PDB file of C-alpha atoms in Angstrom:
ATOM      1  CA  MET A1218      -9.476  -7.645 -22.757  1.00  0.00           C
ATOM      2  CA  SER A1219      -9.176 -11.287 -23.956  1.00  0.00           C
ATOM      3  CA  GLU A1220      -5.406 -11.288 -24.826  1.00  0.00           C
ATOM      4  CA  LYS A1221      -2.649 -11.125 -22.138  1.00  0.00           C
ATOM      5  CA  PRO A1222      -1.567  -7.546 -21.867  1.00  0.00           C
ATOM      6  CA  ALA A1223       2.052  -6.670 -22.163  1.00  0.00           C
ATOM      7  CA  LEU A1224       2.862  -5.096 -18.553  1.00  0.00           C
ATOM      8  CA  ASN A1225       6.368  -3.441 -17.502  1.00  0.00           C
ATOM      9  CA  SER A1226       8.613  -6.048 -15.971  1.00  0.00           C
ATOM     10  CA  HIS A1227       9.117  -5.904 -12.193  1.00  0.00           C
ATOM     11  CA  ASN A1228      12.558  -5.787 -10.719  1.00  0.00           C
ATOM     12  CA  LYS A1229      11.883  -7.580  -7.468  1.00  0.00           C
ATOM     13  CA  ALA A1230       9.445 -10.025  -5.823  1.00  0.00           C
ATOM     14  CA  GLU A1231       7.659  -8.650  -2.788  1.00  0.00           C
ATOM     15  CA  TYR A1232       6.296 -10.832   0.085  1.00  0.00           C
ATOM     16  CA  PRO A1233       2.632 -10.764  -0.943  1.00  0.00           C
ATOM     17  CA  PRO A1234       1.044 -10.447   2.699  1.00  0.00           C
ATOM     18  CA  MET A1235       3.330  -7.349   3.550  1.00  0.00           C
ATOM     19  CA  HIS A1236       2.928  -5.861   0.048  1.00  0.00           C
ATOM     20  CA  THR A1237      -0.746  -6.053   0.364  1.00  0.00           C
ATOM     21  CA  ALA A1238      -0.650  -4.587   3.902  1.00  0.00           C
ATOM     22  CA  GLU A1239       1.368  -1.673   2.371  1.00  0.00           C
ATOM     23  CA  HIS A1240      -1.725  -0.871   0.102  1.00  0.00           C
ATOM     24  CA  ILE A1241      -3.985  -1.078   2.984  1.00  0.00           C
ATOM     25  CA  LEU A1242      -1.607   1.216   5.201  1.00  0.00           C
ATOM     26  CA  ASN A1243      -1.335   3.660   2.090  1.00  0.00           C
ATOM     27  CA  GLN A1244      -5.273   3.837   1.838  1.00  0.00           C
ATOM     28  CA  THR A1245      -5.391   4.355   5.547  1.00  0.00           C
ATOM     29  CA  MET A1246      -2.961   7.061   5.529  1.00  0.00           C
ATOM     30  CA  VAL A1247      -4.820   8.818   2.569  1.00  0.00           C
ATOM     31  CA  ARG A1248      -8.167   8.762   4.431  1.00  0.00           C
ATOM     32  CA  MET A1249      -6.838   9.798   7.729  1.00  0.00           C
ATOM     33  CA  PHE A1250      -4.536  12.695   6.781  1.00  0.00           C
ATOM     34  CA  GLY A1251      -5.434  13.368   3.257  1.00  0.00           C
ATOM     35  CA  CYS A1252      -1.653  12.917   2.250  1.00  0.00           C
ATOM     36  CA  PRO A1253      -0.580  11.059  -1.013  1.00  0.00           C
ATOM     37  CA  ARG A1254       0.230   7.270  -0.940  1.00  0.00           C
ATOM     38  CA  SER A1255       3.648   6.511   0.418  1.00  0.00           C
ATOM     39  CA  ARG A1256       6.500   8.629  -1.045  1.00  0.00           C
ATOM     40  CA  ASN A1257       8.928   5.940  -0.598  1.00  0.00           C
ATOM     41  CA  ALA A1258       8.562   2.478   0.437  1.00  0.00           C
ATOM     42  CA  HIS A1259      10.834  -0.539   1.166  1.00  0.00           C
ATOM     43  CA  ILE A1260       8.831  -3.819   1.361  1.00  0.00           C
ATOM     44  CA  GLU A1261      10.484  -6.837   2.915  1.00  0.00           C
ATOM     45  CA  CYS A1262       9.102 -10.111   4.411  1.00  0.00           C
ATOM     46  CA  LYS A1263      10.471  -9.248   8.027  1.00  0.00           C
ATOM     47  CA  LYS A1264       9.722  -5.627   8.359  1.00  0.00           C
ATOM     48  CA  SER A1265       8.981  -2.832   6.165  1.00  0.00           C
ATOM     49  CA  LYS A1266       8.827   0.987   6.044  1.00  0.00           C
ATOM     50  CA  CYS A1267       6.839   3.900   4.375  1.00  0.00           C
ATOM     51  CA  ASP A1268       7.541   7.255   4.084  1.00  0.00           C
ATOM     52  CA  TYR A1269       4.553   9.997   3.890  1.00  0.00           C
ATOM     53  CA  LEU A1270       4.674  13.680   3.322  1.00  0.00           C
ATOM     54  CA  LEU A1271       2.872  15.225   6.316  1.00  0.00           C
ATOM     55  CA  GLU A1272       2.893  18.674   7.999  1.00  0.00           C
ATOM     56  CA  ARG A1273       3.699  16.944  11.586  1.00  0.00           C
ATOM     57  CA  ALA A1274       4.325  13.657  12.922  1.00  0.00           C
ATOM     58  CA  PRO A1275       1.044  11.930  14.026  1.00  0.00           C
ATOM     59  CA  SER A1276       0.508  11.492  17.596  1.00  0.00           C
ATOM     60  CA  ASP A1277       0.682   8.578  19.684  1.00  0.00           C
ATOM     61  CA  GLU A1278      -2.982   8.268  19.620  1.00  0.00           C
ATOM     62  CA  GLN A1279      -3.002   8.767  15.774  1.00  0.00           C
ATOM     63  CA  ILE A1280      -0.503   6.031  15.268  1.00  0.00           C
ATOM     64  CA  ALA A1281      -2.527   3.589  17.618  1.00  0.00           C
ATOM     65  CA  GLU A1282      -5.429   4.659  15.435  1.00  0.00           C
ATOM     66  CA  ILE A1283      -3.545   3.897  12.139  1.00  0.00           C
ATOM     67  CA  GLU A1284      -2.716   0.422  13.533  1.00  0.00           C
ATOM     68  CA  HIS A1285      -6.258  -0.346  14.491  1.00  0.00           C
ATOM     69  CA  ARG A1286      -7.946   0.821  11.294  1.00  0.00           C
ATOM     70  CA  VAL A1287      -5.300  -1.102   9.174  1.00  0.00           C
ATOM     71  CA  ASN A1288      -6.005  -4.423  11.301  1.00  0.00           C
ATOM     72  CA  ASP A1289      -9.948  -3.989  11.092  1.00  0.00           C
ATOM     73  CA  VAL A1290      -9.541  -3.644   7.198  1.00  0.00           C
ATOM     74  CA  ILE A1291      -7.610  -6.827   7.130  1.00  0.00           C
ATOM     75  CA  ASP A1292     -10.055  -8.390   9.394  1.00  0.00           C
ATOM     76  CA  LEU A1293     -12.798  -7.713   6.661  1.00  0.00           C
ATOM     77  CA  CYS A1294     -11.522 -10.611   4.746  1.00  0.00           C
ATOM     78  CA  LEU A1295     -11.693  -8.433   1.490  1.00  0.00           C
ATOM     79  CA  PRO A1296     -10.924 -10.070  -1.953  1.00  0.00           C
ATOM     80  CA  VAL A1297      -7.949  -8.727  -3.599  1.00  0.00           C
ATOM     81  CA  TYR A1298      -8.081  -8.947  -7.416  1.00  0.00           C
ATOM     82  CA  CYS A1299      -6.625  -7.353 -10.550  1.00  0.00           C
ATOM     83  CA  GLU A1300      -8.010  -6.128 -13.849  1.00  0.00           C
ATOM     84  CA  PHE A1301      -6.290  -4.587 -16.756  1.00  0.00           C
ATOM     85  CA  MET A1302      -7.085  -1.414 -18.617  1.00  0.00           C
ATOM     86  CA  PRO A1303      -5.476   1.197 -21.080  1.00  0.00           C
ATOM     87  CA  HIS A1304      -3.427   3.899 -19.351  1.00  0.00           C
ATOM     88  CA  GLU A1305      -5.845   6.596 -20.201  1.00  0.00           C
ATOM     89  CA  GLU A1306      -8.963   4.752 -18.671  1.00  0.00           C
ATOM     90  CA  ALA A1307      -6.765   3.654 -15.376  1.00  0.00           C
ATOM     91  CA  GLY A1308      -6.205   7.591 -14.884  1.00  0.00           C
ATOM     92  CA  LYS A1309      -9.967   8.026 -14.251  1.00  0.00           C
ATOM     93  CA  TYR A1310      -9.875   5.574 -11.143  1.00  0.00           C
ATOM     94  CA  VAL A1311      -6.070   5.735  -9.703  1.00  0.00           C
ATOM     95  CA  ASP A1312      -3.312   8.172  -9.421  1.00  0.00           C
ATOM     96  CA  LEU A1313      -0.900   7.796 -12.375  1.00  0.00           C
ATOM     97  CA  SER A1314       1.757  10.252 -11.043  1.00  0.00           C
ATOM     98  CA  LYS A1315       4.542   7.965  -9.617  1.00  0.00           C
ATOM     99  CA  LEU A1316       4.339   5.783 -12.855  1.00  0.00           C
ATOM    100  CA  PRO A1317       7.716   5.658 -14.597  1.00  0.00           C
ATOM    101  CA  GLU A1318       7.693   7.438 -18.006  1.00  0.00           C
ATOM    102  CA  ASN A1319       8.350   4.447 -20.189  1.00  0.00           C
ATOM    103  CA  VAL A1320       5.005   2.633 -18.431  1.00  0.00           C
ATOM    104  CA  SER A1321       3.271   0.221 -20.620  1.00  0.00           C
ATOM    105  CA  GLY A1322       0.069   1.108 -22.659  1.00  0.00           C
ATOM    106  CA  VAL A1323      -1.969  -1.140 -20.339  1.00  0.00           C
ATOM    107  CA  LEU A1324      -2.079  -1.051 -16.388  1.00  0.00           C
ATOM    108  CA  ARG A1325      -2.738  -3.701 -14.058  1.00  0.00           C
ATOM    109  CA  ILE A1326      -5.150  -2.283 -11.557  1.00  0.00           C
ATOM    110  CA  VAL A1327      -5.338  -3.812  -8.007  1.00  0.00           C
ATOM    111  CA  HIS A1328      -8.235  -3.782  -5.952  1.00  0.00           C
ATOM    112  CA  ILE A1329      -8.661  -4.768  -2.346  1.00  0.00           C
ATOM    113  CA  GLY A1330     -12.239  -5.179  -1.871  1.00  0.00           C
ATOM    114  CA  ASP A1331     -13.970  -1.567  -2.281  1.00  0.00           C
ATOM    115  CA  TYR A1332     -11.321  -0.187   0.280  1.00  0.00           C
ATOM    116  CA  ASP A1333      -8.137   0.324  -2.021  1.00  0.00           C
ATOM    117  CA  VAL A1334      -7.440   0.470  -5.672  1.00  0.00           C
ATOM    118  CA  CYS A1335      -4.069   1.589  -7.412  1.00  0.00           C
ATOM    119  CA  ALA A1336      -1.895   0.608 -10.290  1.00  0.00           C
ATOM    120  CA  CYS A1337       0.710  -1.795  -9.200  1.00  0.00           C
ATOM    121  CA  ILE A1338       2.721  -4.867 -10.999  1.00  0.00           C
ATOM    122  CA  GLY A1339       3.793  -6.441  -7.519  1.00  0.00           C
ATOM    123  CA  GLU A1340       2.468  -9.650  -5.796  1.00  0.00           C
ATOM    124  CA  HIS A1341      -0.637  -9.610  -3.411  1.00  0.00           C
ATOM    125  CA  VAL A1342      -2.324 -12.049  -1.408  1.00  0.00           C
ATOM    126  CA  GLY A1343      -5.845 -12.996  -3.014  1.00  0.00           C
ATOM    127  CA  ASN A1344      -7.636 -12.238   0.355  1.00  0.00           C
ATOM    128  CA  THR A1345      -6.535 -10.114   3.197  1.00  0.00           C
ATOM    129  CA  ALA A1346      -7.376 -12.973   5.637  1.00  0.00           C
ATOM    130  CA  GLU A1347      -4.058 -14.147   4.378  1.00  0.00           C
ATOM    131  CA  ILE A1348      -2.108 -11.203   5.696  1.00  0.00           C
ATOM    132  CA  GLY A1349      -2.250 -11.543   9.576  1.00  0.00           C
ATOM    133  CA  HIS A1350      -1.928  -8.261  11.575  1.00  0.00           C
ATOM    134  CA  ILE A1351       0.238  -5.349  11.163  1.00  0.00           C
ATOM    135  CA  LYS A1352       2.372  -3.893  14.062  1.00  0.00           C
ATOM    136  CA  LEU A1353       3.790  -0.516  13.648  1.00  0.00           C
ATOM    137  CA  LEU A1354       7.321  -0.761  15.303  1.00  0.00           C
ATOM    138  CA  ASN A1355       8.597   2.984  15.245  1.00  0.00           C
ATOM    139  CA  HIS A1356       8.792   6.052  13.298  1.00  0.00           C
ATOM    140  CA  ASP A1357      10.560   9.436  12.993  1.00  0.00           C
ATOM    141  CA  PHE A1358       9.656  12.715  11.536  1.00  0.00           C
ATOM    142  CA  GLU A1359      12.138  14.888   9.459  1.00  0.00           C
ATOM    143  CA  ASN A1360      11.651  17.904   7.217  1.00  0.00           C
ATOM    144  CA  GLY A1361       7.952  16.858   6.485  1.00  0.00           C
ATOM    145  CA  ARG A1362       8.775  13.340   5.874  1.00  0.00           C
ATOM    146  CA  TRP A1363       7.238  10.748   8.290  1.00  0.00           C
ATOM    147  CA  ARG A1364       8.733   7.276   8.142  1.00  0.00           C
ATOM    148  CA  ILE A1365       6.902   4.296   9.855  1.00  0.00           C
ATOM    149  CA  ARG A1366       8.430   0.958  10.197  1.00  0.00           C
ATOM    150  CA  PHE A1367       6.110  -2.199  10.453  1.00  0.00           C
ATOM    151  CA  LYS A1368       5.888  -5.702  10.425  1.00  0.00           C
ATOM    152  CA  LEU A1369       3.294  -8.369  10.355  1.00  0.00           C
ATOM    153  CA  GLU A1370       2.141 -10.851  13.109  1.00  0.00           C
ATOM    154  CA  GLY A1371       0.194 -14.116  12.510  1.00  0.00           C
ATOM    155  CA  THR A1372       0.578 -14.037   8.846  1.00  0.00           C
ATOM    156  CA  PRO A1373      -0.967 -17.666   8.078  1.00  0.00           C
ATOM    157  CA  VAL A1374       1.644 -20.071   6.336  1.00  0.00           C
TER     158      VAL A1374
END
């Protein structure tokens, strides 16, 4: 695409390292539990939370494994890059079910190496080496919703 595509506006600026870590956490959850990406997320600089729809809460061992896997992906120093494609084409590669009804005809697709790909208009780092490490703080489970709270440690400045 040679011209700058018209995208939906974004109503807030995320902290790029945390937002990129959320993408990696989402893909890790999809791979480990076969669940959809986070149902609800609140991404901030100091700490964040994501909700996942699961049949039961992960065990302590599984939670430790989530943290370990996310940090292993971060340590791969994967490039984070975007491409733009028509809505119809993007549907072949990413889940579009959470997009708003009035979404633009062109979508911004964010890749984290070959680990994750999704439609997103938020801000991201250029390489996972810019994230630091994720630390899972606490969690709760209620009515099929597992909420995890996390922060980043050692984020390069």
